[in-house]
Coordinates of N, CA and C in Angstrom, one line a residue:
Chain K
A1 N -2.8 5.2 -18.3 CA -3.1 4.9 -16.6 C -2.2 3.5 -16.4
Q2 N -1.7 3.7 -15.1 CA -1.0 2.6 -14.6 C -1.8 1.4 -14.3
K3 N -1.4 0.4 -14.4 CA -2.0 -0.9 -14.0 C -1.3 -2.1 -13.6
I4 N -1.7 -2.6 -12.5 CA -0.9 -3.9 -12.0 C -1.9 -5.2 -12.2
T5 N -1.4 -6.3 -12.5 CA -2.2 -7.3 -12.9 C -1.6 -8.6 -12.0
Q6 N -2.2 -9.1 -11.0 CA -1.9 -10.3 -10.3 C -3.1 -11.4 -10.9
T7 N -2.7 -12.5 -11.4 CA -3.7 -13.3 -11.8 C -3.9 -14.6 -10.9
Q8 N -2.9 -14.7 -10.2 CA -3.1 -15.8 -9.3 C -3.8 -15.7 -8.1
P9 N -5.0 -16.1 -7.8 CA -5.9 -15.9 -6.8 C -5.3 -16.4 -5.5
G10 N -4.5 -17.7 -5.7 CA -4.0 -18.3 -4.5 C -2.9 -19.2 -4.8
M11 N -1.9 -19.5 -4.2 CA -1.0 -20.5 -4.4 C -0.7 -21.2 -3.1
F12 N -0.4 -22.6 -3.1 CA 0.2 -23.5 -2.0 C 1.6 -23.8 -2.4
V13 N 2.5 -23.9 -1.1 CA 3.8 -24.1 -1.3 C 4.1 -25.0 0.0
Q14 N 4.9 -25.8 -0.2 CA 5.7 -26.7 1.1 C 6.7 -25.8 1.7
E15 N 6.6 -26.0 2.9 CA 7.8 -25.2 3.8 C 9.1 -25.5 3.2
K16 N 9.9 -24.6 3.2 CA 11.3 -24.8 2.5 C 11.5 -24.8 1.1
E17 N 10.5 -24.8 0.5 CA 10.5 -24.7 -1.0 C 10.4 -23.4 -1.5
A18 N 10.9 -23.1 -2.8 CA 10.8 -21.8 -3.3 C 9.5 -21.5 -4.1
V19 N 8.9 -20.2 -4.2 CA 7.7 -19.9 -4.6 C 7.9 -18.8 -5.5
T20 N 7.3 -18.6 -6.8 CA 7.2 -17.3 -7.5 C 5.9 -16.9 -7.6
L21 N 5.5 -15.6 -7.2 CA 4.4 -14.8 -7.3 C 4.4 -13.9 -8.6
D22 N 3.5 -14.0 -9.1 CA 3.4 -13.2 -10.5 C 3.0 -11.9 -10.6
C23 N 3.5 -10.8 -11.2 CA 2.9 -9.6 -11.4 C 3.4 -9.0 -12.6
T24 N 2.4 -8.6 -13.4 CA 2.7 -7.8 -14.5 C 1.9 -6.3 -14.4
Y25 N 2.8 -5.4 -15.2 CA 2.2 -4.2 -15.1 C 2.1 -3.4 -16.4
D26 N 1.4 -2.2 -16.4 CA 1.3 -1.7 -17.6 C 1.5 0.0 -17.2
T27 N 2.3 0.5 -18.0 CA 2.5 2.0 -17.9 C 3.1 2.6 -19.2
S28 N 3.1 3.8 -19.4 CA 3.7 4.6 -20.6 C 4.9 5.4 -20.1
D29 N 4.9 5.5 -18.7 CA 5.9 6.3 -18.2 C 7.3 5.6 -18.1
P30 N 8.3 6.2 -18.5 CA 9.7 5.5 -18.5 C 10.2 5.3 -17.1
S31 N 9.8 6.1 -16.1 CA 10.4 6.0 -14.8 C 9.3 5.7 -13.9
Y32 N 9.3 4.7 -13.1 CA 8.4 3.8 -12.2 C 9.1 3.1 -11.4
G33 N 8.5 2.9 -10.2 CA 9.0 2.0 -9.2 C 8.1 0.8 -9.0
L34 N 8.6 -0.4 -8.5 CA 7.8 -1.5 -8.2 C 8.1 -1.9 -7.0
F35 N 6.9 -2.3 -6.5 CA 7.2 -2.7 -4.9 C 6.2 -4.2 -4.5
W36 N 6.5 -4.9 -3.7 CA 5.9 -6.0 -3.2 C 5.7 -5.7 -1.8
Y37 N 4.4 -5.9 -1.4 CA 4.0 -5.8 0.0 C 3.4 -7.1 0.5
K38 N 3.4 -7.5 1.8 CA 2.8 -8.6 2.3 C 1.9 -8.2 3.3
Q39 N 0.7 -8.7 3.5 CA -0.4 -8.5 4.3 C -0.9 -9.6 5.0
P40 N -0.3 -9.8 6.1 CA -0.7 -11.0 7.0 C -2.3 -11.0 7.5
S41 N -2.9 -11.6 8.3 CA -4.4 -11.6 8.4 C -4.5 -10.5 9.6
S42 N -3.5 -10.0 10.1 CA -3.6 -8.8 11.2 C -3.9 -7.4 10.2
G43 N -3.7 -7.4 8.9 CA -4.0 -6.2 8.2 C -2.9 -5.3 7.7
E44 N -1.7 -5.3 8.6 CA -0.7 -4.3 8.2 C 0.0 -4.7 6.9
M45 N 0.1 -3.6 6.1 CA 1.0 -3.9 4.8 C 2.5 -3.6 5.2
I46 N 3.2 -4.9 4.8 CA 4.7 -4.9 5.3 C 5.4 -4.6 3.9
F47 N 6.3 -3.8 3.8 CA 7.1 -3.5 2.7 C 8.1 -4.6 2.7
L48 N 8.2 -5.3 1.5 CA 9.3 -6.4 1.2 C 10.4 -6.0 0.4
I49 N 10.0 -5.5 -0.8 CA 11.2 -5.3 -1.8 C 10.7 -4.3 -3.1
Y50 N 11.8 -3.5 -3.5 CA 11.6 -2.4 -4.2 C 12.4 -2.7 -5.6
Q51 N 12.0 -2.2 -6.7 CA 12.9 -2.4 -7.9 C 12.6 -1.0 -8.9
G52 N 13.5 -0.3 -9.2 CA 13.2 1.0 -10.0 C 13.3 0.5 -11.5
S53 N 12.7 1.3 -12.3 CA 12.7 1.0 -13.6 C 14.1 1.1 -14.2
Y54 N 15.1 1.8 -13.8 CA 16.3 2.1 -14.3 C 17.2 1.2 -13.7
D55 N 16.8 0.5 -12.6 CA 17.9 -0.4 -12.0 C 18.2 -1.5 -12.9
Q56 N 19.6 -1.7 -13.1 CA 20.3 -2.7 -13.8 C 20.1 -4.1 -13.4
Q57 N 20.2 -4.0 -12.0 CA 20.2 -5.5 -11.5 C 18.8 -5.8 -10.8
N58 N 18.4 -7.1 -10.7 CA 17.2 -7.5 -10.0 C 17.4 -7.2 -8.4
A59 N 16.5 -6.8 -7.7 CA 16.6 -6.4 -6.3 C 16.5 -7.7 -5.6
T60 N 17.1 -7.8 -4.4 CA 17.3 -8.9 -3.6 C 17.1 -8.3 -1.9
E61 N 16.4 -9.0 -1.1 CA 16.2 -8.4 0.2 C 16.1 -9.6 1.0
G62 N 17.3 -10.3 1.5 CA 17.1 -11.6 2.4 C 16.6 -12.7 1.4
R63 N 15.3 -13.3 1.9 CA 15.0 -14.4 1.1 C 14.1 -14.0 -0.2
Y64 N 13.9 -12.6 -0.3 CA 13.2 -12.0 -1.4 C 14.0 -11.6 -2.5
S65 N 13.7 -11.9 -3.6 CA 14.1 -11.4 -4.8 C 13.1 -11.1 -6.0
L66 N 13.4 -10.0 -6.5 CA 12.4 -9.5 -7.7 C 12.9 -9.9 -9.1
N67 N 12.3 -10.7 -9.8 CA 12.7 -11.1 -11.0 C 12.0 -9.9 -12.1
F68 N 12.8 -9.0 -12.4 CA 12.5 -7.8 -13.3 C 12.8 -8.1 -14.5
Q69 N 11.8 -8.1 -15.5 CA 11.9 -8.4 -16.8 C 11.1 -7.2 -17.5
K70 N 11.9 -6.1 -17.9 CA 11.3 -4.9 -18.4 C 10.6 -4.8 -19.7
A71 N 11.2 -5.8 -20.6 CA 10.4 -5.9 -21.8 C 9.1 -6.5 -22.0
R72 N 9.2 -7.6 -20.8 CA 7.8 -8.1 -20.6 C 7.0 -7.3 -19.6
K73 N 7.3 -6.5 -19.1 CA 6.6 -5.7 -18.1 C 6.2 -6.6 -16.9
S74 N 7.1 -7.3 -16.3 CA 6.8 -8.3 -15.2 C 7.9 -8.1 -14.2
A75 N 7.4 -8.3 -13.0 CA 8.0 -8.3 -11.9 C 7.7 -9.3 -10.8
N76 N 7.9 -10.4 -11.0 CA 7.8 -11.5 -10.0 C 8.5 -11.4 -9.0
L77 N 7.8 -11.8 -7.8 CA 8.5 -12.0 -6.5 C 8.8 -13.4 -6.3
V78 N 10.1 -13.6 -5.9 CA 10.4 -15.1 -5.4 C 10.9 -15.2 -4.2
I79 N 10.1 -15.9 -3.4 CA 10.5 -16.3 -2.1 C 11.2 -17.5 -1.9
S80 N 12.4 -17.5 -1.4 CA 13.3 -19.0 -1.2 C 12.9 -19.5 0.2
A81 N 13.0 -20.8 0.4 CA 13.0 -21.3 1.6 C 11.6 -20.8 2.3
S82 N 10.5 -21.2 1.8 CA 9.4 -20.5 2.2 C 9.4 -21.1 3.9
Q83 N 8.7 -20.1 4.5 CA 8.4 -20.5 6.1 C 6.8 -20.4 6.3
L84 N 6.6 -20.9 7.5 CA 5.2 -21.0 7.6 C 4.7 -19.5 8.0
G85 N 5.4 -18.5 8.4 CA 5.2 -17.1 8.5 C 5.1 -16.3 7.3
D86 N 5.3 -17.1 6.2 CA 5.1 -16.4 4.9 C 3.6 -16.4 4.3
S87 N 2.8 -17.1 5.2 CA 1.3 -17.5 4.7 C 0.7 -15.9 4.8
A88 N 0.3 -15.5 3.8 CA -0.3 -13.9 3.8 C -0.8 -13.6 2.4
M89 N -1.3 -12.5 2.4 CA -1.7 -11.8 1.2 C -0.5 -11.1 0.6
Y90 N -0.3 -11.2 -0.6 CA 1.0 -10.4 -1.3 C 0.5 -9.6 -2.3
F91 N 0.8 -8.2 -2.2 CA 0.4 -7.1 -3.2 C 1.6 -6.7 -3.9
C92 N 1.5 -6.7 -5.3 CA 2.4 -6.0 -5.9 C 1.9 -4.4 -6.2
A93 N 2.8 -3.4 -6.5 CA 2.3 -2.1 -6.6 C 3.4 -1.2 -7.4
M94 N 3.0 -0.3 -8.1 CA 3.9 0.4 -8.6 C 3.4 2.0 -8.4
S95 N 4.7 2.8 -8.6 CA 4.4 4.2 -8.4 C 4.8 4.9 -9.7
Q96 N 4.4 6.2 -9.8 CA 4.6 6.9 -11.2 C 6.0 7.2 -11.4
T97 N 7.0 7.5 -10.2 CA 8.2 7.8 -10.6 C 9.1 6.7 -9.8
Q98 N 10.5 6.7 -10.0 CA 11.3 5.4 -9.4 C 11.3 5.8 -7.8
G99 N 11.0 7.1 -7.3 CA 11.3 7.2 -5.9 C 10.0 6.6 -5.1
G100 N 8.9 6.4 -5.6 CA 7.7 6.0 -5.0 C 7.0 7.1 -3.9
S101 N 7.2 8.3 -4.2 CA 6.8 9.2 -3.3 C 5.1 9.5 -3.7
E102 N 4.7 9.3 -4.8 CA 3.5 9.7 -5.1 C 2.8 8.4 -5.0
K103 N 1.5 8.3 -5.3 CA 0.5 7.4 -5.0 C 1.0 5.9 -5.7
L104 N 0.8 4.9 -4.7 CA 0.9 3.6 -5.4 C -0.2 3.1 -5.9
V105 N -0.3 2.5 -6.9 CA -1.2 1.7 -7.6 C -1.1 0.1 -7.2
F106 N -1.9 -0.5 -6.6 CA -1.9 -1.9 -6.4 C -2.8 -2.9 -7.2
G107 N -2.1 -4.0 -7.1 CA -2.9 -5.3 -8.0 C -4.0 -5.6 -6.8
K108 N -4.5 -6.8 -7.3 CA -5.7 -7.4 -6.4 C -4.9 -8.2 -5.5
G109 N -3.8 -8.6 -5.3 CA -3.2 -9.5 -4.4 C -3.4 -10.8 -4.8
M110 N -2.7 -11.9 -3.9 CA -2.8 -13.1 -4.4 C -2.5 -13.8 -2.9
K111 N -3.3 -14.9 -2.5 CA -2.9 -15.4 -1.4 C -1.9 -16.6 -1.1
L112 N -1.0 -16.7 -0.4 CA 0.0 -17.5 -0.3 C -0.3 -18.5 0.9
T113 N -0.3 -19.6 0.8 CA -0.5 -20.5 2.1 C 0.9 -21.5 2.2
V114 N 1.7 -21.6 2.9 CA 2.7 -22.5 3.1 C 2.3 -23.6 4.1
N115 N 2.4 -24.7 3.5 CA 2.2 -25.9 4.2 C 3.4 -26.4 5.1
P116 N 3.1 -27.0 6.1 CA 4.3 -27.6 7.1 C 4.5 -29.1 6.3
Chain Q
D1 N 12.9 3.0 16.8 CA 12.0 3.7 15.8 C 10.5 3.3 15.8
T2 N 9.6 4.2 16.1 CA 8.1 3.7 16.1 C 7.6 3.6 14.7
G3 N 6.9 2.7 14.3 CA 6.1 2.9 13.1 C 5.1 3.7 12.9
V4 N 4.3 3.7 11.9 CA 2.9 4.4 11.7 C 1.8 3.7 12.5
S5 N 1.4 4.8 13.2 CA 0.1 4.2 14.2 C -1.2 4.8 13.7
Q6 N -2.1 4.0 13.9 CA -3.6 4.7 13.4 C -4.6 4.4 14.5
D7 N -5.5 5.2 14.7 CA -6.3 5.2 15.9 C -7.7 5.6 15.4
P8 N -8.9 5.0 15.7 CA -8.8 3.5 16.4 C -8.4 2.5 15.4
R9 N -8.4 1.4 15.7 CA -8.1 0.1 15.0 C -9.4 -0.2 14.3
H10 N -10.5 -0.2 15.3 CA -11.8 -0.7 14.6 C -12.8 0.4 15.1
K11 N -13.7 0.6 14.1 CA -14.7 1.4 14.2 C -16.3 1.0 13.7
I12 N -17.1 0.9 14.5 CA -18.6 0.3 14.0 C -19.4 1.6 14.3
T13 N -20.2 2.1 13.3 CA -21.0 3.0 13.1 C -22.0 3.1 12.5
K14 N -23.2 3.8 12.9 CA -24.5 3.7 12.0 C -24.5 4.6 10.9
R15 N -25.3 4.2 9.9 CA -25.4 4.9 8.7 C -25.9 6.4 9.0
G16 N -25.2 7.2 8.4 CA -25.6 8.7 8.6 C -24.6 9.5 9.8
Q17 N -24.1 8.8 10.3 CA -23.1 9.3 11.6 C -21.8 9.8 10.8
N18 N -21.1 10.7 11.7 CA -19.6 11.1 11.2 C -18.8 10.2 11.8
V19 N -17.5 9.8 11.3 CA -16.3 9.3 12.0 C -15.1 10.1 11.5
T20 N -14.1 9.7 12.4 CA -13.0 10.5 12.2 C -11.8 9.7 12.6
F21 N -10.9 9.5 11.7 CA -9.5 8.5 12.0 C -8.5 9.4 12.0
R22 N -7.5 8.8 13.0 CA -6.2 9.6 13.1 C -5.0 8.6 12.8
C23 N -4.0 9.5 12.0 CA -2.8 8.7 11.7 C -1.5 9.6 12.2
D24 N -0.9 8.6 12.8 CA 0.5 9.4 13.4 C 1.8 8.8 12.5
P25 N 2.2 9.3 11.6 CA 3.3 8.9 10.7 C 4.6 8.7 11.5
I26 N 5.5 8.0 10.7 CA 6.9 7.9 11.1 C 7.6 9.2 11.2
S27 N 8.1 9.7 12.7 CA 8.5 11.0 13.0 C 9.2 11.8 12.0
E28 N 10.2 11.1 11.4 CA 11.0 12.1 10.3 C 10.4 12.1 8.9
H29 N 9.2 11.4 8.7 CA 8.6 11.4 7.5 C 7.8 12.7 7.0
N30 N 7.9 13.2 5.7 CA 7.2 14.3 5.4 C 5.9 14.2 4.4
R31 N 6.1 12.8 4.1 CA 4.9 12.5 3.3 C 3.8 11.7 4.0
L32 N 2.7 12.0 3.7 CA 1.6 11.0 4.5 C 0.4 10.7 3.5
Y33 N 0.1 9.5 3.6 CA -1.0 9.0 2.3 C -2.0 8.2 3.1
W34 N -3.2 8.4 2.7 CA -4.4 7.5 2.8 C -4.7 6.8 1.6
Y35 N -5.1 5.3 2.2 CA -5.7 4.4 1.0 C -6.9 3.7 1.8
R36 N -7.6 3.3 0.9 CA -8.8 2.7 1.4 C -8.6 1.2 0.7
Q37 N -9.1 0.0 1.4 CA -9.0 -1.3 1.3 C -10.3 -2.0 1.4
T38 N -11.0 -2.5 0.3 CA -12.1 -3.3 0.6 C -11.8 -4.6 0.2
L39 N -12.9 -5.6 0.7 CA -12.5 -6.9 0.8 C -12.0 -7.5 -0.4
G40 N -10.9 -8.3 -0.5 CA -10.9 -8.9 -1.8 C -10.0 -8.0 -2.8
Q41 N -9.7 -6.8 -2.5 CA -9.0 -5.9 -3.4 C -7.7 -5.3 -2.7
G42 N -6.8 -4.7 -3.6 CA -6.0 -4.2 -3.2 C -6.2 -2.6 -2.7
P43 N -5.3 -2.0 -1.7 CA -5.5 -0.7 -1.5 C -5.9 0.3 -2.8
E44 N -6.6 1.3 -2.3 CA -6.9 2.3 -3.5 C -6.4 3.7 -2.9
F45 N -5.7 4.5 -3.7 CA -5.3 5.8 -3.2 C -6.3 6.6 -2.9
L46 N -6.1 7.3 -1.8 CA -7.4 8.4 -1.6 C -6.8 9.8 -1.6
T47 N -5.7 10.1 -0.9 CA -5.1 11.5 -0.9 C -3.7 11.2 -0.4
Y48 N -2.8 12.5 -0.6 CA -1.6 12.4 0.2 C -1.3 13.9 0.3
F49 N -0.3 14.0 1.5 CA 0.3 15.2 1.9 C 1.7 15.3 1.9
Q50 N 2.2 16.5 1.6 CA 3.8 16.7 2.0 C 3.8 17.8 3.1
N51 N 4.1 17.5 4.0 CA 4.2 18.3 5.1 C 2.5 18.6 5.4
E52 N 2.3 19.9 5.4 CA 0.7 20.1 5.6 C 0.0 20.4 4.5
A53 N 0.6 20.4 3.3 CA -0.1 20.7 2.0 C -0.7 19.2 1.5
Q54 N -2.0 19.5 1.1 CA -2.5 18.2 0.5 C -2.3 18.2 -0.9
L55 N -1.5 17.6 -1.6 CA -1.1 17.6 -2.9 C -1.9 17.0 -4.2
E56 N -2.6 15.8 -3.7 CA -3.5 15.1 -4.6 C -4.7 14.5 -3.8
K57 N -5.8 14.5 -4.6 CA -7.0 13.8 -4.0 C -7.4 12.9 -5.1
S58 N -7.9 11.7 -4.8 CA -8.4 11.1 -5.7 C -9.8 11.1 -6.0
R59 N -10.4 10.8 -7.1 CA -11.9 11.2 -7.5 C -12.7 10.1 -6.3
L60 N -11.9 9.2 -5.8 CA -12.8 8.4 -5.0 C -13.3 9.3 -3.6
L61 N -12.5 10.3 -3.3 CA -12.7 11.1 -2.3 C -13.8 12.1 -2.7
S62 N -14.9 11.6 -2.2 CA -16.2 12.4 -2.4 C -16.3 13.5 -1.4
D63 N -17.1 14.4 -1.6 CA -17.3 15.8 -0.8 C -17.6 15.3 0.6
R64 N -18.0 13.9 1.0 CA -18.1 13.6 2.4 C -16.8 13.1 3.1
F65 N -15.9 13.2 2.2 CA -14.6 12.8 2.7 C -13.7 14.1 2.9
S66 N -13.1 14.3 4.2 CA -12.1 15.3 4.2 C -11.0 14.9 5.0
A67 N -9.6 15.4 4.6 CA -8.5 15.0 5.4 C -7.7 16.1 5.5
E68 N -7.0 16.2 6.8 CA -6.2 17.5 7.1 C -4.8 17.0 7.6
R69 N -3.9 17.7 7.8 CA -2.7 17.6 8.4 C -2.1 18.9 8.8
P70 N -2.8 19.4 9.8 CA -2.6 20.7 10.3 C -1.2 21.2 10.4
K71 N -0.4 20.4 11.2 CA 0.9 20.9 11.4 C 2.1 20.1 10.7
G72 N 1.5 19.4 9.7 CA 2.6 18.5 9.1 C 3.0 17.3 9.8
S73 N 2.2 17.1 10.8 CA 2.7 15.9 11.7 C 1.7 14.7 11.6
F74 N 0.6 14.7 12.6 CA -0.4 13.7 12.3 C -1.4 14.1 11.3
S75 N -2.4 12.9 11.0 CA -3.2 13.4 9.8 C -4.7 12.9 10.4
T76 N -5.8 13.6 10.1 CA -7.1 13.0 10.4 C -7.9 12.9 8.9
L77 N -8.6 11.9 8.9 CA -9.5 11.7 8.0 C -10.8 11.7 8.4
E78 N -11.8 12.5 8.0 CA -13.1 12.4 8.5 C -14.1 11.9 7.4
I79 N -15.1 11.2 7.5 CA -16.1 10.8 6.7 C -17.5 11.2 7.2
Q80 N -18.1 12.2 6.7 CA -19.3 12.7 7.1 C -20.7 11.8 6.4
R81 N -21.8 11.7 7.2 CA -22.9 11.0 6.8 C -22.5 9.6 6.2
T82 N -21.9 8.7 6.9 CA -21.5 7.6 6.5 C -22.5 6.8 5.9
E83 N -22.2 6.1 4.8 CA -23.0 5.2 3.9 C -22.4 3.8 4.1
Q84 N -23.1 2.7 3.9 CA -22.6 1.3 3.9 C -21.6 0.9 3.1
G85 N -21.7 1.6 1.9 CA -20.6 1.6 1.0 C -19.2 2.2 1.4
D86 N -19.2 2.8 2.4 CA -18.0 3.2 3.2 C -17.2 2.3 4.0
S87 N -17.8 1.1 4.2 CA -17.3 0.2 5.0 C -16.1 -0.5 4.3
A88 N -14.8 -0.2 5.1 CA -13.7 -0.9 4.3 C -12.5 -0.7 5.4
M89 N -11.3 -1.2 5.0 CA -10.3 -0.7 6.0 C -9.6 0.5 5.2
Y90 N -9.3 1.5 6.3 CA -8.6 2.7 6.0 C -7.3 2.8 6.2
L91 N -6.1 2.7 5.5 CA -4.9 2.6 5.7 C -4.1 3.9 5.3
C92 N -3.2 4.1 6.4 CA -2.1 5.2 6.2 C -0.8 4.8 6.1
A93 N -0.1 5.8 5.4 CA 1.2 5.4 5.1 C 2.0 6.5 5.1
S94 N 3.3 6.5 5.5 CA 4.1 7.7 5.2 C 5.6 7.3 4.8
S95 N 6.2 8.4 4.2 CA 7.4 8.2 3.6 C 8.3 9.5 3.7
F96 N 9.5 9.4 3.6 CA 10.4 10.5 3.4 C 10.7 10.8 1.9
S97 N 10.4 12.1 1.6 CA 10.8 12.8 0.0 C 11.7 13.8 0.1
G98 N 12.8 13.9 -0.7 CA 13.5 15.1 -0.8 C 15.0 14.9 -0.7
T99 N 15.3 13.6 -0.1 CA 16.6 13.4 -0.1 C 17.5 13.3 -1.5
S100 N 18.3 14.1 -1.9 CA 19.0 13.8 -3.3 C 19.7 12.6 -3.3
G101 N 19.5 12.0 -4.4 CA 20.2 10.6 -4.4 C 19.5 9.5 -3.8
S102 N 18.3 9.7 -3.3 CA 17.4 8.5 -2.5 C 17.0 7.6 -3.5
R103 N 17.4 6.6 -3.2 CA 16.9 5.4 -4.1 C 15.5 5.0 -4.3
T104 N 14.9 5.1 -3.1 CA 13.6 4.8 -2.8 C 12.9 5.6 -1.7
D105 N 11.8 6.3 -2.0 CA 10.9 6.8 -0.7 C 10.0 5.9 -0.5
T106 N 10.2 4.7 0.0 CA 9.1 3.7 0.3 C 8.0 4.1 1.2
Q107 N 7.1 3.7 1.0 CA 5.8 4.1 1.9 C 5.6 2.8 3.0
Y108 N 5.5 3.2 4.2 CA 5.5 2.6 5.1 C 4.0 2.5 5.9
F109 N 3.3 1.5 6.0 CA 2.0 1.6 6.4 C 1.7 1.2 7.9
G110 N 0.5 1.7 8.3 CA 0.0 1.6 9.7 C -0.9 0.4 9.8
P111 N -1.3 0.0 10.8 CA -2.3 -1.2 11.0 C -3.6 -1.0 10.3
G112 N -4.0 0.1 10.0 CA -5.2 0.3 9.6 C -6.3 0.5 10.5
T113 N -7.5 1.2 10.0 CA -8.6 1.4 10.6 C -9.6 0.5 9.9
R114 N -10.3 -0.6 10.5 CA -11.5 -1.2 9.8 C -12.8 -0.5 10.4
L115 N -13.4 0.0 9.3 CA -14.9 0.9 9.5 C -15.7 -0.2 9.0
T116 N -16.6 -0.4 9.9 CA -17.9 -1.1 9.6 C -19.2 -0.1 9.5
V117 N -20.1 0.2 8.7 CA -21.3 1.0 8.8 C -22.3 0.2 8.8
L118 N -23.1 0.2 9.8 CA -24.6 -0.6 9.9 C -25.6 0.0 9.2

């Protein structure tokens, strides 16, 4: 069975600094996708970034990058130049295939607070 | 391009009552998913549809839960004889699947329906 582990319950970062959010995963499938979502207090899950298990390069989307270490089964999210609006819950998730069309398995999430 | 919408946003009901939630996916998306999220946890998968066909149901989906997507567009999730343990945020997501060479079929979520069972 697939499992996502996010062990950091909460983190604090100063505005404009970079921050790394940890995610480790467990699966026996060779093909899978890894996702990060942001959930502000309003409740909506906002897609941030995706990494396929066969992708050779780490994914980047604007200020977000994914540090994918396949051998260690980790998929950490790096947010550069934090902004006050980045304060939210962050969830790591994985799908059974690279496409992500099947169900997503989520971690428990972690709360990021950006201080001015 | 409008996103995924859900209605209602909040629902308060008494134990034993039936409730129904609606989800309207992004118009060109053929897959629709339901998840449940309780306080302090990540979303948990309930069920998903491709067009009108329900392809998978979680064991979390007891007999009191039923989901439909009759015309392959909007979906409804009904909970019969609600229990206090049903109190949660119910999230709907949609994606497009089937394009050859598609890098990812990212699931996009709606704002959720927060259910409180008294």
